[in-house]
Short mmCIF file of C-alpha atoms and ligand atoms in Angstrom, two decimals:
data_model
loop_
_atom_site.label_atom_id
_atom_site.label_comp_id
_atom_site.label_asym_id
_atom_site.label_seq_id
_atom_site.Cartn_x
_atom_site.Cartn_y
_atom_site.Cartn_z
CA UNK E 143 138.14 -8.35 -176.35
CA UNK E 144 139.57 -12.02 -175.21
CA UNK E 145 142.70 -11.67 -173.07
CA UNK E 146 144.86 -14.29 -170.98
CA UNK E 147 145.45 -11.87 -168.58
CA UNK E 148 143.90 -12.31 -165.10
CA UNK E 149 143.60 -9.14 -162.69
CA UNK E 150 145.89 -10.20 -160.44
CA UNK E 151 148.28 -10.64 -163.57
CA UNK E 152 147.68 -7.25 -164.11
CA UNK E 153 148.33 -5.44 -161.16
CA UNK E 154 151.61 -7.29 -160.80
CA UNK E 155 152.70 -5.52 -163.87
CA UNK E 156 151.74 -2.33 -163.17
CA UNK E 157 152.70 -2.10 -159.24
CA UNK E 158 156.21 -3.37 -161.04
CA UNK E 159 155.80 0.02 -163.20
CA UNK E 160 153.24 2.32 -162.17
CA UNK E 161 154.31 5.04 -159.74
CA UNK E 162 152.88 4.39 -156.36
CA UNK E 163 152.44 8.01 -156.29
CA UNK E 164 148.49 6.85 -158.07
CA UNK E 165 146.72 5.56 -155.42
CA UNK E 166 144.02 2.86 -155.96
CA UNK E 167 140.91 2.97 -153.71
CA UNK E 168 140.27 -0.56 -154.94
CA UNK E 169 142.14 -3.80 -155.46
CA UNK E 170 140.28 -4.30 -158.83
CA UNK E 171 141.61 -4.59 -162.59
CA UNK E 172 138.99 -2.80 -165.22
CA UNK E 173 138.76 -4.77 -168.62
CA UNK E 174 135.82 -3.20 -169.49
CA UNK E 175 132.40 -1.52 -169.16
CA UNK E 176 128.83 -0.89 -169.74
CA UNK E 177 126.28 1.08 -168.27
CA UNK E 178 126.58 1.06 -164.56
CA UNK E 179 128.82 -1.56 -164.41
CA UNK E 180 132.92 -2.26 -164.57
CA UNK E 181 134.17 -5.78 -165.39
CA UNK E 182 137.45 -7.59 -164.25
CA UNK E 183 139.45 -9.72 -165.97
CA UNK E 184 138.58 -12.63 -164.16
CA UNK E 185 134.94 -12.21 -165.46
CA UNK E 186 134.13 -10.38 -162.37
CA UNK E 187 131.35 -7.47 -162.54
CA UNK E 188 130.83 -4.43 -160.32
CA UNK E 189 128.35 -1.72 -159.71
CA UNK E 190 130.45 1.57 -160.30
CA UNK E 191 128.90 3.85 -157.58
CA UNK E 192 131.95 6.52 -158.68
CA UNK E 193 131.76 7.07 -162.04
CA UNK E 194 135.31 7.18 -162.72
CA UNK E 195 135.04 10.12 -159.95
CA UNK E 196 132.09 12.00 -161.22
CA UNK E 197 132.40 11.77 -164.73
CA UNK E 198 130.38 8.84 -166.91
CA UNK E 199 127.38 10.82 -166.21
CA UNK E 200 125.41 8.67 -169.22
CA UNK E 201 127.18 5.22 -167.77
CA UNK E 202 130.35 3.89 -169.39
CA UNK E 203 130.49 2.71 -173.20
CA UNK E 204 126.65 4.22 -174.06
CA UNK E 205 126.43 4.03 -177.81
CA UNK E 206 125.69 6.86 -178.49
CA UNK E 207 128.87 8.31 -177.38
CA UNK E 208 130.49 5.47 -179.12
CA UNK E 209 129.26 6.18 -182.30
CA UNK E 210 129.88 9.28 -181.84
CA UNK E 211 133.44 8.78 -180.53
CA UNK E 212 134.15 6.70 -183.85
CA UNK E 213 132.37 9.23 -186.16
CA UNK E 214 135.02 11.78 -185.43
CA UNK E 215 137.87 9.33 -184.95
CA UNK E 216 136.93 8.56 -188.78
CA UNK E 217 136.48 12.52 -189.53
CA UNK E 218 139.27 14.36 -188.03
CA UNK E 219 141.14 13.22 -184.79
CA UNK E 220 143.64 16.24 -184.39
CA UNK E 221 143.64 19.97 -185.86
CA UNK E 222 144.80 21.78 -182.91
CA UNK E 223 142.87 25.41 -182.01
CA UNK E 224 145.58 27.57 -182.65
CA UNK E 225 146.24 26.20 -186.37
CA UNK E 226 142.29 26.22 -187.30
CA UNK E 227 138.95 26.27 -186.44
CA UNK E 228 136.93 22.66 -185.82
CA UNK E 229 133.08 22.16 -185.83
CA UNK E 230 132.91 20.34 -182.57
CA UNK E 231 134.67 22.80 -180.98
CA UNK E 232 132.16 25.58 -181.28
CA UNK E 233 129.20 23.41 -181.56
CA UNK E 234 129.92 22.45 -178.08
CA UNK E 235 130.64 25.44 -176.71
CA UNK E 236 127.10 26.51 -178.15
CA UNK E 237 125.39 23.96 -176.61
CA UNK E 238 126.87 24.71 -173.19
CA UNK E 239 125.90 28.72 -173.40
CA UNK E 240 122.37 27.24 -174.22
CA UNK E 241 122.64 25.88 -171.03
CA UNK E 242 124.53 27.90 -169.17
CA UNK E 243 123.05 30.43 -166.33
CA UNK E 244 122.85 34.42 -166.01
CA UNK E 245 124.93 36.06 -168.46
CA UNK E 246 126.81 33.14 -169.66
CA UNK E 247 124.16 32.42 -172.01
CA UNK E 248 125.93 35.64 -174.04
CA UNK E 249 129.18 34.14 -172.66
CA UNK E 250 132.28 33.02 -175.06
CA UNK E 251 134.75 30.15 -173.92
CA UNK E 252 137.67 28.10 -174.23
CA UNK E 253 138.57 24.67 -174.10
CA UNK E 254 141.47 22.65 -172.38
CA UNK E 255 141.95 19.31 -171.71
CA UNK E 256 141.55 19.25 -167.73
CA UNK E 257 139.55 20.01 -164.67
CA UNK E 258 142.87 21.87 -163.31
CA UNK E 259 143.67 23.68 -167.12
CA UNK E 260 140.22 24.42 -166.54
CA UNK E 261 140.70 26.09 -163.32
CA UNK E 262 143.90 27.70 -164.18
CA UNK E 263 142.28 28.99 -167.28
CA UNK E 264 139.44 30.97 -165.02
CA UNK E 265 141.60 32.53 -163.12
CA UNK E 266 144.48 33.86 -165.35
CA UNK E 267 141.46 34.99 -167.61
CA UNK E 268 140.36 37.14 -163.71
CA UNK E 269 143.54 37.80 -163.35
CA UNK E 270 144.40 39.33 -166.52
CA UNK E 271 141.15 41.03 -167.02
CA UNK E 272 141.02 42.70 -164.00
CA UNK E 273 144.85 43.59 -164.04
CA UNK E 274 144.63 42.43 -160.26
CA UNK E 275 146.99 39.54 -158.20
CA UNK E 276 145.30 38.06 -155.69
CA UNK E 277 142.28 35.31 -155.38
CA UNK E 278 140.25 33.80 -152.78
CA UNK E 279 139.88 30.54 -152.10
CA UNK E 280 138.73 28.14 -149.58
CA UNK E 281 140.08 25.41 -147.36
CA UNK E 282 138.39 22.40 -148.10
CA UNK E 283 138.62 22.59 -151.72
CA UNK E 284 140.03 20.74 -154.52
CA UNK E 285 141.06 22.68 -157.54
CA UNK E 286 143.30 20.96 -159.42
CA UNK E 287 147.36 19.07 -158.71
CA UNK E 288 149.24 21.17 -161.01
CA UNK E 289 151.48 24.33 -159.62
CA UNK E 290 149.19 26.43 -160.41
CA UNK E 291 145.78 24.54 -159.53
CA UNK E 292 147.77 23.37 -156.58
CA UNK E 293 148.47 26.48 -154.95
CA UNK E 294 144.31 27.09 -154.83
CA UNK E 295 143.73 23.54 -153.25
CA UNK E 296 143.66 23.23 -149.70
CA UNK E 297 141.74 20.47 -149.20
CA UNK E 298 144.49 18.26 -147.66
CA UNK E 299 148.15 19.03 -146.92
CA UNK E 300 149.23 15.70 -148.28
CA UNK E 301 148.73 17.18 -151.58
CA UNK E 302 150.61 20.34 -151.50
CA UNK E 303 153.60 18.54 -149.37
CA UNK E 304 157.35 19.43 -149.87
CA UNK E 305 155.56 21.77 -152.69
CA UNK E 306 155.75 25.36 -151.13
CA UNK E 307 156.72 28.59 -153.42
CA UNK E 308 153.52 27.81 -155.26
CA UNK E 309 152.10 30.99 -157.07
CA UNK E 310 151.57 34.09 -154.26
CA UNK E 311 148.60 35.91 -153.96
CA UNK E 312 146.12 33.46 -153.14
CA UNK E 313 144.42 33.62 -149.91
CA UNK E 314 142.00 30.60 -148.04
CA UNK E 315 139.48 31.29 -145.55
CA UNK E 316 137.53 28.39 -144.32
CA UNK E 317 134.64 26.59 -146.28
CA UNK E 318 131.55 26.07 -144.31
CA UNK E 319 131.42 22.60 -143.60
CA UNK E 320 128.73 22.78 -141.18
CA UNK E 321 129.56 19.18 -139.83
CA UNK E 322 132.15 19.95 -138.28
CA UNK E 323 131.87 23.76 -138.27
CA UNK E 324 135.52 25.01 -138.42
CA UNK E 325 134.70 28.06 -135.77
CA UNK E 326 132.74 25.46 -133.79
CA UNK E 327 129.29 26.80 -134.34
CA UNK E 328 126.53 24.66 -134.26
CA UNK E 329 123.95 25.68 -136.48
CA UNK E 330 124.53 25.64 -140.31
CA UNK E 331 123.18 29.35 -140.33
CA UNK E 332 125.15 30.57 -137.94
CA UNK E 333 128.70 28.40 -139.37
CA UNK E 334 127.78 29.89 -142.70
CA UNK E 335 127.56 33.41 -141.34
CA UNK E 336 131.33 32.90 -139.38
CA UNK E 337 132.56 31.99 -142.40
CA UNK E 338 131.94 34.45 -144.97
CA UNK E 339 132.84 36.77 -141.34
CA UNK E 340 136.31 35.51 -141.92
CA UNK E 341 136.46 36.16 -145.91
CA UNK E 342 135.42 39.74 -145.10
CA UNK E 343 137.82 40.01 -142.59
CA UNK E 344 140.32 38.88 -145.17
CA UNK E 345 139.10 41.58 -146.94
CA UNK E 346 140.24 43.98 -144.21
CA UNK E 347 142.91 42.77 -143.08
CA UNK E 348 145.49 40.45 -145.92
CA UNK E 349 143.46 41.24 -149.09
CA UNK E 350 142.66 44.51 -149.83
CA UNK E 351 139.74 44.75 -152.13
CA UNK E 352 141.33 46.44 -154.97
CA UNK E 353 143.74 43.59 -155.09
CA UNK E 354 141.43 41.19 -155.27
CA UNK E 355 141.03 39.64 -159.06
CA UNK E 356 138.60 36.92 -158.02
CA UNK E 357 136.62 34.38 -155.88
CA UNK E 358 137.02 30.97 -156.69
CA UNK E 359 134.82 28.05 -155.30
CA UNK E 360 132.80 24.69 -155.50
CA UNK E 361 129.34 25.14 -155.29
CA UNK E 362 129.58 21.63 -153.14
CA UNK E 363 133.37 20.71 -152.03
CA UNK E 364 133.87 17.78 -154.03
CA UNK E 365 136.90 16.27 -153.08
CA UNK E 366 136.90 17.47 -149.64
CA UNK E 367 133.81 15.69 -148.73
CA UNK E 368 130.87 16.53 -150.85
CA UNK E 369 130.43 19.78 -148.31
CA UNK E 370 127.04 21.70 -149.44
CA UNK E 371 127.26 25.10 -148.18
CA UNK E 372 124.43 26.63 -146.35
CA UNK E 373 121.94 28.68 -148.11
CA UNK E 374 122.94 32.32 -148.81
CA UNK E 375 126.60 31.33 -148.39
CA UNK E 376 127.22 31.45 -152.46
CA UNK E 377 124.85 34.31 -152.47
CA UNK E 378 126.90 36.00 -150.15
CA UNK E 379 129.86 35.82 -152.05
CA UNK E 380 128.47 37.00 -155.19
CA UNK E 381 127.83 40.06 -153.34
CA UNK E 382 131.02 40.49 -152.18
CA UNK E 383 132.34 40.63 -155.72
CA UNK E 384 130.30 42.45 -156.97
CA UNK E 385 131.02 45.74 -153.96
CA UNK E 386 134.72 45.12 -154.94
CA UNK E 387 134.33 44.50 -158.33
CA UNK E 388 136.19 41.04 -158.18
CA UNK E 389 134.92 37.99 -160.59
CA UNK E 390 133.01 35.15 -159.28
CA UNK E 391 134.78 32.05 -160.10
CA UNK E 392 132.69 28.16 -160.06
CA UNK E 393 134.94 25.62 -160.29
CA UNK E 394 131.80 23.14 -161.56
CA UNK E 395 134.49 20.47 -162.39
CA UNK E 396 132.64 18.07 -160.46
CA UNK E 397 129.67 19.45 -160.11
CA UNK E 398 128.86 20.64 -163.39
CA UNK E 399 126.49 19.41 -166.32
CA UNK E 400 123.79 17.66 -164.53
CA UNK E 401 125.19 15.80 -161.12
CA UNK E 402 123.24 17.17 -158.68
CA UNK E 403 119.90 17.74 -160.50
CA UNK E 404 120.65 21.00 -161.94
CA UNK E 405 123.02 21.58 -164.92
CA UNK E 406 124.99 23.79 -162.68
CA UNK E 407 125.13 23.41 -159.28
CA UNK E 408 125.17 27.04 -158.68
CA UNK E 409 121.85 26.85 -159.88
CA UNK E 410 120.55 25.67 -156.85
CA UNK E 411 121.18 29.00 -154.88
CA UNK E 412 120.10 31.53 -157.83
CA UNK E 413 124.13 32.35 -158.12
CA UNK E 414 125.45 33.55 -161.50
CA UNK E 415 129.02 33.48 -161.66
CA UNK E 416 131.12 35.08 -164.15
CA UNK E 417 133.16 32.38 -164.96
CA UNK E 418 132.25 28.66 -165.10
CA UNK E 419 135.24 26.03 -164.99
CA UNK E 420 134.20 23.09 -166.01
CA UNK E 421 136.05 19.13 -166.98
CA UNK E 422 134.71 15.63 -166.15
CA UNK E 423 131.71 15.01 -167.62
CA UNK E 424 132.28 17.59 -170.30
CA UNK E 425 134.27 15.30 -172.73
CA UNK E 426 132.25 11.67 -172.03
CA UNK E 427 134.69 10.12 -170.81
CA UNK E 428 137.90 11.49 -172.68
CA UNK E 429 140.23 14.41 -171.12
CA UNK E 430 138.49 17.81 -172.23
CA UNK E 431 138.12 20.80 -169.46
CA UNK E 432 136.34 23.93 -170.43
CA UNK E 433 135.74 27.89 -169.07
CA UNK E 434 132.73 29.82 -170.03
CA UNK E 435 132.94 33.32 -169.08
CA UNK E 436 130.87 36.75 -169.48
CA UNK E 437 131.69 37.82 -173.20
CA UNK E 438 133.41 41.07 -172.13
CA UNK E 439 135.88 39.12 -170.01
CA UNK E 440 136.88 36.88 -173.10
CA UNK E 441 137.04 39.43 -175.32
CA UNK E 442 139.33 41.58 -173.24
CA UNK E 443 141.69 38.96 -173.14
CA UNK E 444 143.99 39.02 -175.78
CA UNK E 445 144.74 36.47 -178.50
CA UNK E 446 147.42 33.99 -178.03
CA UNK E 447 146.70 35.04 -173.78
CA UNK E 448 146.18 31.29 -173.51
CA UNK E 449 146.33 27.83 -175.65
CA UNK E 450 147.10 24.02 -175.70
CA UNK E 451 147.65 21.79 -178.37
CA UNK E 452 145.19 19.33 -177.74
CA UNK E 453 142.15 21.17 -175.39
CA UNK E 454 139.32 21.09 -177.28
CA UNK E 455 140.01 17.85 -179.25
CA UNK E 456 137.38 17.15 -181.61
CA UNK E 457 136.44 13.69 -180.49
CA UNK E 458 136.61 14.57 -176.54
CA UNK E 459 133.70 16.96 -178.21
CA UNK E 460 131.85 14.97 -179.50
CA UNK E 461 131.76 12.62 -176.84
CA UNK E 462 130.90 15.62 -174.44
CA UNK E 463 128.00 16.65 -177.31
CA UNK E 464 126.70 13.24 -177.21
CA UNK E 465 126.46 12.54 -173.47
CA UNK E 466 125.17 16.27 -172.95
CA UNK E 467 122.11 15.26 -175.37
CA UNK E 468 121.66 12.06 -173.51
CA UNK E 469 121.39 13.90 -170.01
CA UNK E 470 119.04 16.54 -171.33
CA UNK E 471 116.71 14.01 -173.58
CA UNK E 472 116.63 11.76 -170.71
CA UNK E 473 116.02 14.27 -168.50
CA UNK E 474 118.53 12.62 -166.00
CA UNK E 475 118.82 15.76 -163.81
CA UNK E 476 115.33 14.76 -162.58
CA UNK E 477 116.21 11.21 -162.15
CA UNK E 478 119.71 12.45 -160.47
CA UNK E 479 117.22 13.98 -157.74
CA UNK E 480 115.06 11.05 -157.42
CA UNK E 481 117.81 8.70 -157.30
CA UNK E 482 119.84 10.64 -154.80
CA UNK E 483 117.69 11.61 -152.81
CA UNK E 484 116.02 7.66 -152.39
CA UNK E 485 119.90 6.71 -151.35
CA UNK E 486 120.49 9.78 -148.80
CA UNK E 487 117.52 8.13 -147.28
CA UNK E 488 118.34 4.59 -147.32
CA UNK E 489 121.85 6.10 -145.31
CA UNK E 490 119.90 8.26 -143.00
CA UNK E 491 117.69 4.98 -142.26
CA UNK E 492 121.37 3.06 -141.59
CA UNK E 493 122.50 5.99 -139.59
CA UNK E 494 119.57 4.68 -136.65
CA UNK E 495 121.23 1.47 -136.33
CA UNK E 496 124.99 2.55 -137.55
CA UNK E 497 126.51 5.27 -135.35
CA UNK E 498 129.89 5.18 -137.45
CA UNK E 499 127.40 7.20 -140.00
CA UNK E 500 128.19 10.44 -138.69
CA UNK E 501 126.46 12.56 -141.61
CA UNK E 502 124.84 12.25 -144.67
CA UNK E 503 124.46 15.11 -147.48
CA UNK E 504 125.09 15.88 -150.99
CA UNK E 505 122.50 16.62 -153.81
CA UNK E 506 121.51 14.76 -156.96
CA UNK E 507 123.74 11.85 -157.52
CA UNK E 508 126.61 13.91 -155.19
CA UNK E 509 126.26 11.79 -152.11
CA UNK E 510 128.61 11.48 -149.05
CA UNK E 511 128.48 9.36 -146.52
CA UNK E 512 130.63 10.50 -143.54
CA UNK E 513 131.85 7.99 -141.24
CA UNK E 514 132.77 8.55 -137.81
CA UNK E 515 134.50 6.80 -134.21
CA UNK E 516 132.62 6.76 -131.47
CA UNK E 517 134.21 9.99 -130.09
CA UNK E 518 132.70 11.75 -133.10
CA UNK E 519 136.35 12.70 -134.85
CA UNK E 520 137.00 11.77 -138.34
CA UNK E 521 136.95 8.15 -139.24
CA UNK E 522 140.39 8.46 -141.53
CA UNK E 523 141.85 5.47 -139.90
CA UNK E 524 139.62 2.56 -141.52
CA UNK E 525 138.15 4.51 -144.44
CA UNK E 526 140.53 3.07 -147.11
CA UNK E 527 139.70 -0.84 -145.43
CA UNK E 528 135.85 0.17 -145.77
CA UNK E 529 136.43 1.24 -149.34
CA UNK E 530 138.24 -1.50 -150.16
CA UNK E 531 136.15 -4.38 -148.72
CA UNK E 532 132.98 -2.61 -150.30
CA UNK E 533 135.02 -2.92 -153.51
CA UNK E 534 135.42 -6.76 -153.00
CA UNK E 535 131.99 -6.89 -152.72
CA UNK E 536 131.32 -5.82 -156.00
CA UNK E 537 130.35 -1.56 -155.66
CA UNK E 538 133.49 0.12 -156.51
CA UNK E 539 133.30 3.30 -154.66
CA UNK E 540 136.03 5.67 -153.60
CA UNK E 541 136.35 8.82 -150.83
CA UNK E 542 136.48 12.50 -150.48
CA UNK E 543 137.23 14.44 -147.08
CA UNK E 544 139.07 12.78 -144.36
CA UNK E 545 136.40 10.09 -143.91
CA UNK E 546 133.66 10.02 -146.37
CA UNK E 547 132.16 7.89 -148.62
CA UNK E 548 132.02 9.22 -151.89
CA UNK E 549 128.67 8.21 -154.01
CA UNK E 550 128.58 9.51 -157.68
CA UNK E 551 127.20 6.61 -159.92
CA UNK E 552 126.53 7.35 -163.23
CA UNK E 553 123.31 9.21 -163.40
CA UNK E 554 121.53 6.87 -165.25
CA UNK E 555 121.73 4.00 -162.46
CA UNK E 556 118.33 3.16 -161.35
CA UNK E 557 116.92 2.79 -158.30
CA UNK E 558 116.92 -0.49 -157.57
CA UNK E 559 120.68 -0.78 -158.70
CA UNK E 560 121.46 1.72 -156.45
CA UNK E 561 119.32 -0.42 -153.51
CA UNK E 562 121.65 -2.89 -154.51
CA UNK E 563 124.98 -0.82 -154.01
CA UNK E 564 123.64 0.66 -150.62
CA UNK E 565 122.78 -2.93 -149.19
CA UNK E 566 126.55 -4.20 -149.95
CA UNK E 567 128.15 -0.96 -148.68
CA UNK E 568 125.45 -0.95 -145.04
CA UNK E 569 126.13 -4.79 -145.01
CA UNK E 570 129.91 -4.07 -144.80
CA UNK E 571 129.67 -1.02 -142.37
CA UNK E 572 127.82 -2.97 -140.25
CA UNK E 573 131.22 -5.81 -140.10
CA UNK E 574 133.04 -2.01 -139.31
CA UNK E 575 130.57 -0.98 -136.32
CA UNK E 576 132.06 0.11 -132.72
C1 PLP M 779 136.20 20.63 -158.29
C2 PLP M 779 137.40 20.12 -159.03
N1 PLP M 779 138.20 21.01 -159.66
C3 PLP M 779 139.27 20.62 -160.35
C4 PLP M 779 139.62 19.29 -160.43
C5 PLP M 779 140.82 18.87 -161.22
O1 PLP M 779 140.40 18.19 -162.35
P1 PLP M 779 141.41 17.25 -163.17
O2 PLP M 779 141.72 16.08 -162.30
O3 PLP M 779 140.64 16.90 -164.41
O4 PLP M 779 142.61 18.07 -163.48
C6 PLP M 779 138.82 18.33 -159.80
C7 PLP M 779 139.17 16.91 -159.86
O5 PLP M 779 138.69 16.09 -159.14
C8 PLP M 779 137.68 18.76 -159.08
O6 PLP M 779 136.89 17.89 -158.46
#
């Protein structure tokens, strides 16, 4: 599409209009997009190293998901689940039991339009089923902005601000994020252990178990610093609800469909959970958030117990459909691993030269990059300049925790674009060195 308008045009306009409320990691203007990369409107083009935060799993503007995009845009844009039924609807919630782990391959799901409706969804579906108020969460985690999401997300105050009276009965016990061990142990097994101490002493002490409808958690902390939990932590908690009877809930938002090498990251730790939130990637790049949940849950909640007017819109669908087919055909899970894994290197390399790399982790194409000062605290002061100045240098890139990098490129970047991305963001951490 031709335009006049120059980025810095643009962002004129919208700082003139846009609430300041949306923060912008980068000082860039998007006109468009293919593959792995972003163009500005000054003719400008970038590596996207984020994804548009986790999501264009099959890279931005892939045909396939164009034509299919168009298909249904020329077939029926809008029917609305509660008036009727609609092909892509089910056909996508088909293809994700195919997929989907445990028991969930028998499952039955909904669709919304969200990562939080997502979330929201799983857990009035455990609350309702099991007639039962409260839920346990985890610091560190990122479930959502909405009341409801809001009051399971604890992964920074900022966000929950001036916002208290949020629904009761949820309860947070820490995450183990092993790092920087919130009880101050020093070996992941042993920070693991404390933590799931402190859930059952929640259990003893502010939740009692017969109150407790449900566990909800990411199977990596996305937005609070791409945490992986150490082995047997998931599996723990699995355990847990099943001796009390309370639902496992994965919020996969960000995790889900293929990001870290599996198609849920749960996967990774043998864990089947009885309900699967899911959003991002699901729709290809249009809004669409999803639950999948044990058969016996869904059907014991009754009709009309939940709705929207556009979740489950046929061409977010069909976009979701396409890019699913891509990952699987492709087999980009695989290449996630390969590709990951060669850039957790390339930073643990860095880290030998660069002390302000404090930790690297993630799995797949779920990559953080924690930066550090030279007293080992959080580096939260500078992480917005770092992100920025690696955006003028052409890898847009944004950040999760207090000071991490956050890496999720689409997952069919290959390696030696992603060599490229890791030389411009090492070349500016090196100008950011103490
Ligand atoms: C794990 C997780 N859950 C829920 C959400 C909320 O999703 P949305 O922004 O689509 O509402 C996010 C968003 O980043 C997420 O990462």
């Amino acid at each position: 599409m031709e335009s006049q308008l120059t980025s810095a045009k643009l962002i004129e306009r919208d700082h003139s209009i846009v609430a300041q409320a949306i923060y912008r990691y980068t000082d860039i203007a998007f006109q468009r997009a293919e593959g792995v990369y972003l163009y500005d409107f000054d003719g400008r083009r970038y590596l996207d190293f984020v994804a548009g935060i986790a999501t264009m799993n099959v890279g931005h503007c892939h045909p396939a998901v164009v034509e299919a995009i168009c298909d249904q845009a020329r077939t029926l844009i809008h029917g609305a689940s509660h008036v009727g039924y609609m092909e892509p609807y089910v056909e996508l919630l088909e293809a994700l039991r195919e997929i989907a782990p445990g028991d969930l391959k028998n499952g039955k799901g909904i669709l919304m339009n969200s990562g939080s409706e997502a979330v929201e969804t799983g857990v009035k579906l455990a609350r309702y089923v099991t007639n039962r108020p409260m839920i346990l969460a985890f610091t560190d985690s990122f479930h959502g902005r909405p009341m409801g999401a809001l009051a399971l997300t604890a992964s920074s105050e900022l966000y929950r601000r001036r916002l208290s009276g949020l629904f009761t009965g949820v309860y947070h016990t820490p995450y183990p994020y092993c790092f920087r061990c919130p009880l101050k142990h020093k070996s992941p097994e042993t920070c693991g252990l404390a933590c799931l101490n402190l859930v059952e002493k929640a259990l003893q002490t502010v939740v009692p178990p017969e109150d407790l409808a449900g566990i909800i958690v990411e199977p990596i902390a996305g937005e609070g610093g791409y945490i992986v939990p150490p082995d047997g932590f998931l599996q723990a908690l699995r355990e847990i609800c099943d001796r009390y009877g309370a639902l496992l809930i994965a919020d996969e938002v960000q995790t889900g469909l293929g990001r870290t090498g599996k198609m849920f990251a749960v996967e990774h730790w043998g864990v089947e959970p009885d309900i699967i939130c899911l959003a991002k990637a699901l729709g290809g790049g249009l809004p669409l958030g999803g639950v999948l949940a044990r058969a016996e849950l869904m059907d014991a909640w009754p009709p009309a117990a939940q709705g929207t007017t556009f979740g489950g819109n046929p061409i977010a669908c069909r976009a979701g459909l396409a890019t699913l087919r891509i990952v699987q055909e492709e087999n980009l899970m695989a290449h996630a691993v390969e590709v990951g894994d060669y850039i957790q290197s390339r930073f643990r390399e860095a880290q030998k030269e660069l002390p302000i790399i404090g930790d690297v982790r993630g799995k797949g194409l779920m990559v953080g990059v924690e930066l550090v000062n030279a007293d080992g605290s959080p580096a939260s002061e500078i992480i917005k300049k770092v992100i920025k100045d690696i955006g003028a240098n052409g890898v847009v890139i944004t950040k999760c925790g207090a000071s991490t990098l956050r890496i999720a490129p689409p997952l069919i970047i290959s390696k030696e674009q992603a060599s490229e991305g890791v030389d411009i963001i090492i070349r500016v951490l090196r100008q950011y060195q103490w």
